[in-house]
Short mmCIF file of C-alpha atoms in Angstrom, two decimals:
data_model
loop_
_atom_site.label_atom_id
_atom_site.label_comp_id
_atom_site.label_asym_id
_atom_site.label_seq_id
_atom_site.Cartn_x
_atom_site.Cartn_y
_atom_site.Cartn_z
CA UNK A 27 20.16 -14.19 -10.23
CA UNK A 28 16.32 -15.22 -10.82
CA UNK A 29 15.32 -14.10 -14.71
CA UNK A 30 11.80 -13.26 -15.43
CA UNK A 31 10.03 -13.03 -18.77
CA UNK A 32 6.83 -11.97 -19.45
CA UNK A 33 5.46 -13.04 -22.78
CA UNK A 34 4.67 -10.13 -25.13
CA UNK A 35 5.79 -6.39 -24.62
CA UNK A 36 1.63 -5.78 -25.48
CA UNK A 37 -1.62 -7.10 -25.62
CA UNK A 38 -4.75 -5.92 -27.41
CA UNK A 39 -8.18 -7.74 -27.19
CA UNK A 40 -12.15 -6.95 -27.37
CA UNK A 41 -13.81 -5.96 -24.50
CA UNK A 42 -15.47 -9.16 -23.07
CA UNK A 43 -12.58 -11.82 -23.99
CA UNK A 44 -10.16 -13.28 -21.43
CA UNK A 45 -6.71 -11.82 -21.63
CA UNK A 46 -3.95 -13.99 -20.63
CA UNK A 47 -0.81 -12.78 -19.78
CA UNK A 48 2.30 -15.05 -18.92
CA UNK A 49 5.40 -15.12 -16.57
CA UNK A 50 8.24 -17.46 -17.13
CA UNK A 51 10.96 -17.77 -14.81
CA UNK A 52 14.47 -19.20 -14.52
CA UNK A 53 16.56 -20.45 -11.69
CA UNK A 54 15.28 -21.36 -8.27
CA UNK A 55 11.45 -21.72 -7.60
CA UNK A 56 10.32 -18.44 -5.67
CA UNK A 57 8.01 -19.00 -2.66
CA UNK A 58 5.83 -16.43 -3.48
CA UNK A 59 4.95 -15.47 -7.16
CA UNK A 60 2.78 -12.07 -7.40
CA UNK A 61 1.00 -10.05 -9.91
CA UNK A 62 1.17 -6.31 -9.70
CA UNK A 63 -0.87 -3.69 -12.21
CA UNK A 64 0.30 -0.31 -13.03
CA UNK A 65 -1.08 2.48 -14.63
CA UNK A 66 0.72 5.59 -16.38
CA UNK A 67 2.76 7.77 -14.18
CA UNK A 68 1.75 6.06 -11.31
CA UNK A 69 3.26 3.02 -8.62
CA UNK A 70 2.83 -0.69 -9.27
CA UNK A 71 -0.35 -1.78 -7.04
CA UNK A 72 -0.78 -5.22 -5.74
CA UNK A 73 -3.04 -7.53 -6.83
CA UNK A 74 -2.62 -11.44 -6.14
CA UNK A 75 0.09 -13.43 -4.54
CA UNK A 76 0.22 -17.48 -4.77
CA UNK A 77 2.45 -19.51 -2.62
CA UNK A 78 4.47 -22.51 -4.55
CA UNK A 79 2.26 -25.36 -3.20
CA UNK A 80 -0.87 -23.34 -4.80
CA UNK A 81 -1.94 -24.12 -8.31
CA UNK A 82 -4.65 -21.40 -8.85
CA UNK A 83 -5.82 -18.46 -6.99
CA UNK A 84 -8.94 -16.44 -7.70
CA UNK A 85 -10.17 -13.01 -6.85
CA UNK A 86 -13.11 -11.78 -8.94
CA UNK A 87 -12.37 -11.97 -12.28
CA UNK A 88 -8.70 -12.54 -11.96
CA UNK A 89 -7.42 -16.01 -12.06
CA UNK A 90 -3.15 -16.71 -11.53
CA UNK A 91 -1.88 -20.11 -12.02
CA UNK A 92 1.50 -20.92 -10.86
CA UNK A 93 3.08 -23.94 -12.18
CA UNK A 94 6.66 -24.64 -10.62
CA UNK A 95 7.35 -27.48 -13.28
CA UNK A 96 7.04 -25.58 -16.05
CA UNK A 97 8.50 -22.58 -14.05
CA UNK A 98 5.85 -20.18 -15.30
CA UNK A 99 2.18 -18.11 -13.74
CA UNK A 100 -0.24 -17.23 -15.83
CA UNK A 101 -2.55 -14.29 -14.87
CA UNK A 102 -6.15 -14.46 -16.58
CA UNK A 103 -8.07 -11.14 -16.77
CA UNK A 104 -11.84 -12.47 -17.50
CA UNK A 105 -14.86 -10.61 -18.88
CA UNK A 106 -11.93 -7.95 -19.49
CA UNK A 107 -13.31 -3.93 -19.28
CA UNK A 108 -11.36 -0.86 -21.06
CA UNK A 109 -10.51 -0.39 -17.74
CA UNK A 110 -8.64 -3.06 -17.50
CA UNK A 111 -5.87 -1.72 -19.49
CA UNK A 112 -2.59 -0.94 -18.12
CA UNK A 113 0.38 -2.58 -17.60
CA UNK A 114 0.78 -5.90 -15.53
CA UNK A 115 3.95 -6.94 -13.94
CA UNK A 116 4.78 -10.19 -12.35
CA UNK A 117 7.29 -10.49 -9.63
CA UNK A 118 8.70 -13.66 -7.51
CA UNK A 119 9.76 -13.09 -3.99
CA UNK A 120 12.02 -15.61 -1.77
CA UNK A 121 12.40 -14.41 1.44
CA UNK A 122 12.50 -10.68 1.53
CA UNK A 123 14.17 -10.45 -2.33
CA UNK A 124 11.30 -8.94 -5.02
CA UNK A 125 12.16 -9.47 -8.45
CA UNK A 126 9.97 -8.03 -10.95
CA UNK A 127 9.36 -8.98 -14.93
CA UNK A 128 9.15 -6.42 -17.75
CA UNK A 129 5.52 -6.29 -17.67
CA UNK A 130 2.81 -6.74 -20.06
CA UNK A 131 0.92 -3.70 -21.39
CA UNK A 132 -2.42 -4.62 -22.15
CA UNK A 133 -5.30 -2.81 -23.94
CA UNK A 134 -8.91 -3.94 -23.83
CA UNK A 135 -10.61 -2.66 -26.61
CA UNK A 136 -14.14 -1.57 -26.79
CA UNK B 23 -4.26 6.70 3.80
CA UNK B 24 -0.92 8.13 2.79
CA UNK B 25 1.14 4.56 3.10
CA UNK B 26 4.28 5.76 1.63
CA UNK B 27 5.12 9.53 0.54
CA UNK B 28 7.92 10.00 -2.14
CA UNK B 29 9.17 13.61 -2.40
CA UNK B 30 10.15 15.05 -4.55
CA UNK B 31 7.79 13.74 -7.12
CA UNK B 32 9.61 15.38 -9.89
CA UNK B 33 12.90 17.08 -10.27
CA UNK B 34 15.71 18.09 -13.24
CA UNK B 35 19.46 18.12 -12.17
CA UNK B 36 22.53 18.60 -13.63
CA UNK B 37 25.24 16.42 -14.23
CA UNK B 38 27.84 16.22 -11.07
CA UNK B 39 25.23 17.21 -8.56
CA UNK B 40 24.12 15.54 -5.71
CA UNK B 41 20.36 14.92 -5.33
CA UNK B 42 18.46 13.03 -2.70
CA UNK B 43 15.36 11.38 -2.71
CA UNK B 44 13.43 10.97 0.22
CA UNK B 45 10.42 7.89 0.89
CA UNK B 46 8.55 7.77 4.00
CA UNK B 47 6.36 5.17 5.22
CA UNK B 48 3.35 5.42 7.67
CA UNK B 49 2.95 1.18 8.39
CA UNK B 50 6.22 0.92 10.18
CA UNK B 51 6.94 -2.25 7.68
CA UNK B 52 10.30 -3.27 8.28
CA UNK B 53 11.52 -3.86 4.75
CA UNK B 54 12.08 -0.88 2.04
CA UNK B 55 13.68 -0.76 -1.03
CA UNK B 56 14.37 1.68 -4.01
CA UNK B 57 13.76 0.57 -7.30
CA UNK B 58 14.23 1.90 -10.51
CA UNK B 59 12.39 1.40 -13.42
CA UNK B 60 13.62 2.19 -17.11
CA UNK B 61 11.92 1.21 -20.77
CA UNK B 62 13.06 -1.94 -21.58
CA UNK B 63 14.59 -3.05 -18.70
CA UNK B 64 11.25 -3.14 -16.00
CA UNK B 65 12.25 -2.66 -12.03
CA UNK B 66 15.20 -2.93 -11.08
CA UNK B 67 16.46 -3.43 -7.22
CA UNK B 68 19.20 -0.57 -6.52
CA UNK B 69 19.29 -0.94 -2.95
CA UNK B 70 16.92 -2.48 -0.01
CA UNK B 71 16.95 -2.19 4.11
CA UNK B 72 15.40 -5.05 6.49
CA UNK B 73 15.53 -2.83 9.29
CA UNK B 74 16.61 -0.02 10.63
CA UNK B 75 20.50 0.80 10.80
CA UNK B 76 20.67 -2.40 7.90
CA UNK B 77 21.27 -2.26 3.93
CA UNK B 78 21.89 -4.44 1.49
CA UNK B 79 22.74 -3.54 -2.34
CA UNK B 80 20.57 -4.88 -5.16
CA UNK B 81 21.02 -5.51 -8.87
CA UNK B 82 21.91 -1.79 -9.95
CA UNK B 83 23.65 0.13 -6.81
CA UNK B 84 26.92 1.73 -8.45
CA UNK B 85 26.46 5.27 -7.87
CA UNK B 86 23.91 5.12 -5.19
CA UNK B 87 24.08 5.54 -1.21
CA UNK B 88 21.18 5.08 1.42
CA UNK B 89 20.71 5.35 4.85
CA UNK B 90 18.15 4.58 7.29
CA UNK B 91 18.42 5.51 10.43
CA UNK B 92 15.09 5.50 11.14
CA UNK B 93 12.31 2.48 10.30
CA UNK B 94 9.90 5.33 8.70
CA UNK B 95 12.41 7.02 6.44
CA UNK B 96 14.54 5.52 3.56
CA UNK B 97 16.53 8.29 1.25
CA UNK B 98 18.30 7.53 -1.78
CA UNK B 99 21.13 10.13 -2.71
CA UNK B 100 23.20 9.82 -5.80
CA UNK B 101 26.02 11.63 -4.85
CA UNK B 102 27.50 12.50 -8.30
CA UNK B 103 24.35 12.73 -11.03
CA UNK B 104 25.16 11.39 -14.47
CA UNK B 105 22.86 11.31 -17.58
CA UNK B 106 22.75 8.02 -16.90
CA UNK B 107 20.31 7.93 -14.37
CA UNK B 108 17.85 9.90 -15.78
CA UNK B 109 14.53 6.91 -14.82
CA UNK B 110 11.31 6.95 -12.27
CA UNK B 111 12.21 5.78 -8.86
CA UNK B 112 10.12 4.03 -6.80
CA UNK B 113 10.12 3.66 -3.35
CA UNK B 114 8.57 0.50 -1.84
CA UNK B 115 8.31 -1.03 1.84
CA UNK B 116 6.99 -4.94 3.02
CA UNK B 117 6.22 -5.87 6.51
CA UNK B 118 5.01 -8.61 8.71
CA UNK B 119 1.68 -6.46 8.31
CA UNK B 120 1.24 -6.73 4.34
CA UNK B 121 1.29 -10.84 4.03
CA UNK B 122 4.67 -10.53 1.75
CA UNK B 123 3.30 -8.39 -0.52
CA UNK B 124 4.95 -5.33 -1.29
CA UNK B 125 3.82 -1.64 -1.67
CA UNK B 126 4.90 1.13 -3.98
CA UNK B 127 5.39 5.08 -3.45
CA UNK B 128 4.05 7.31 -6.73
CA UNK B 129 7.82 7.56 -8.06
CA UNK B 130 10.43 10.68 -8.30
CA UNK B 131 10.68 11.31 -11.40
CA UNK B 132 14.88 12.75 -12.15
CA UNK B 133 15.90 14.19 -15.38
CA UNK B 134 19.84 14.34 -15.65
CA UNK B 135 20.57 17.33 -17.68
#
């Protein structure tokens, strides 16, 4: 079965800087890697999907690589805002199979 | 737009009861799954449906049963509740409509008591 990793359990950084938060995977290459945000008590919400013959994909301030080489995304949260803190998940999809990471909780401080 | 409803949102049990958790979905997407999602251990697939009248386990299903009879409607009963799974659930459906992407209910929270 697909593993996923995401790099650190939590992230802290100053309001302003770029947080960078990373999702390694094993096994077969997904077709569809996806970032997902979640706050307390609530449901994971989408935020960016990139196909496996996409390098980078942008919305606003959000930047995902996906790199199926290395077998890893990385999800780039720039100018970051205290309200940018929660917890991000990544998750590959092949087919109609979601697999989600741990998550990264991340706090932007002010 | 209400999407998809999980009810209920909370609820305590005891152990060796049957509880049943219902999700309903407003986008007729023909995908749903149940998830549940513990500290430490992130989401994890217990079971999923492509369609009506189909269902497939996941990672985690021992202990579970689903139906889904209809496209709107996915419950999740655990027939005999153990301490064990005590976690959030989340309820989730994809479709043709949401470009692979998949959306999340608010969660039922269970206590196992």
């Amino acid at each position: 079965s697909q593993k996923i990793e995401q790099n650190s359990e939590a992230l802290n950084i100053q309001e302003g800087k770029t947080a960078t938060l990373t999702c390694n995977y094993t096994n077969y290459s997904p077709a569809y890697l996806q970032w997902y945000r979640q706050d307390p008590g609530r449901g994971p919400v989408f935020l960016l999907l990139i196909r496996e013959n996409e390098k980078e994909k942008r919305k606003e301030r959000l930047k995902v690589t996906f790199d199926t080489t290395l077998k890893q995304s990385l999800f780039h949260i720039t100018a970051s805002q205290p309200a940018d803190s929660a917890t991000y998940l990544c998750a590959l999809s092949t087919g109609n199979q979601f697999y989600f990471g741990t998550g990264t909780s991340l706090t932007v401080i002010p | 737009d209400a999407g998809i409803t999980q009810s209920p949102r909370y609820k305590i049990t005891e152990t060796g009861r049957q509880v049943t958790l219902m999700c309903h979905q407003t986008w007729s997407h023909s995908y749903m799954f149940w998830y549940r999602q513990d500290l430490g251990h992130g989401l994890r697939l217990i079971y999923y449906s492509a369609a009506a009248d189909i269902t497939d386990k996941g990672e985690v299903p021992d202990g579970y049963v689903v139906s889904r009879s209809k496209t709107e409607n996915f419950p999740l009963t655990l027939e005999s509740a153990t301490r064990s799974q005590t976690s959030v659930y989340f309820c989730a459906s994809a479709g043709a409509s949401s470009g692979n992407t998949i959306y999340f209910g608010e969660g039922s929270w269970l206590t196992v008591v």
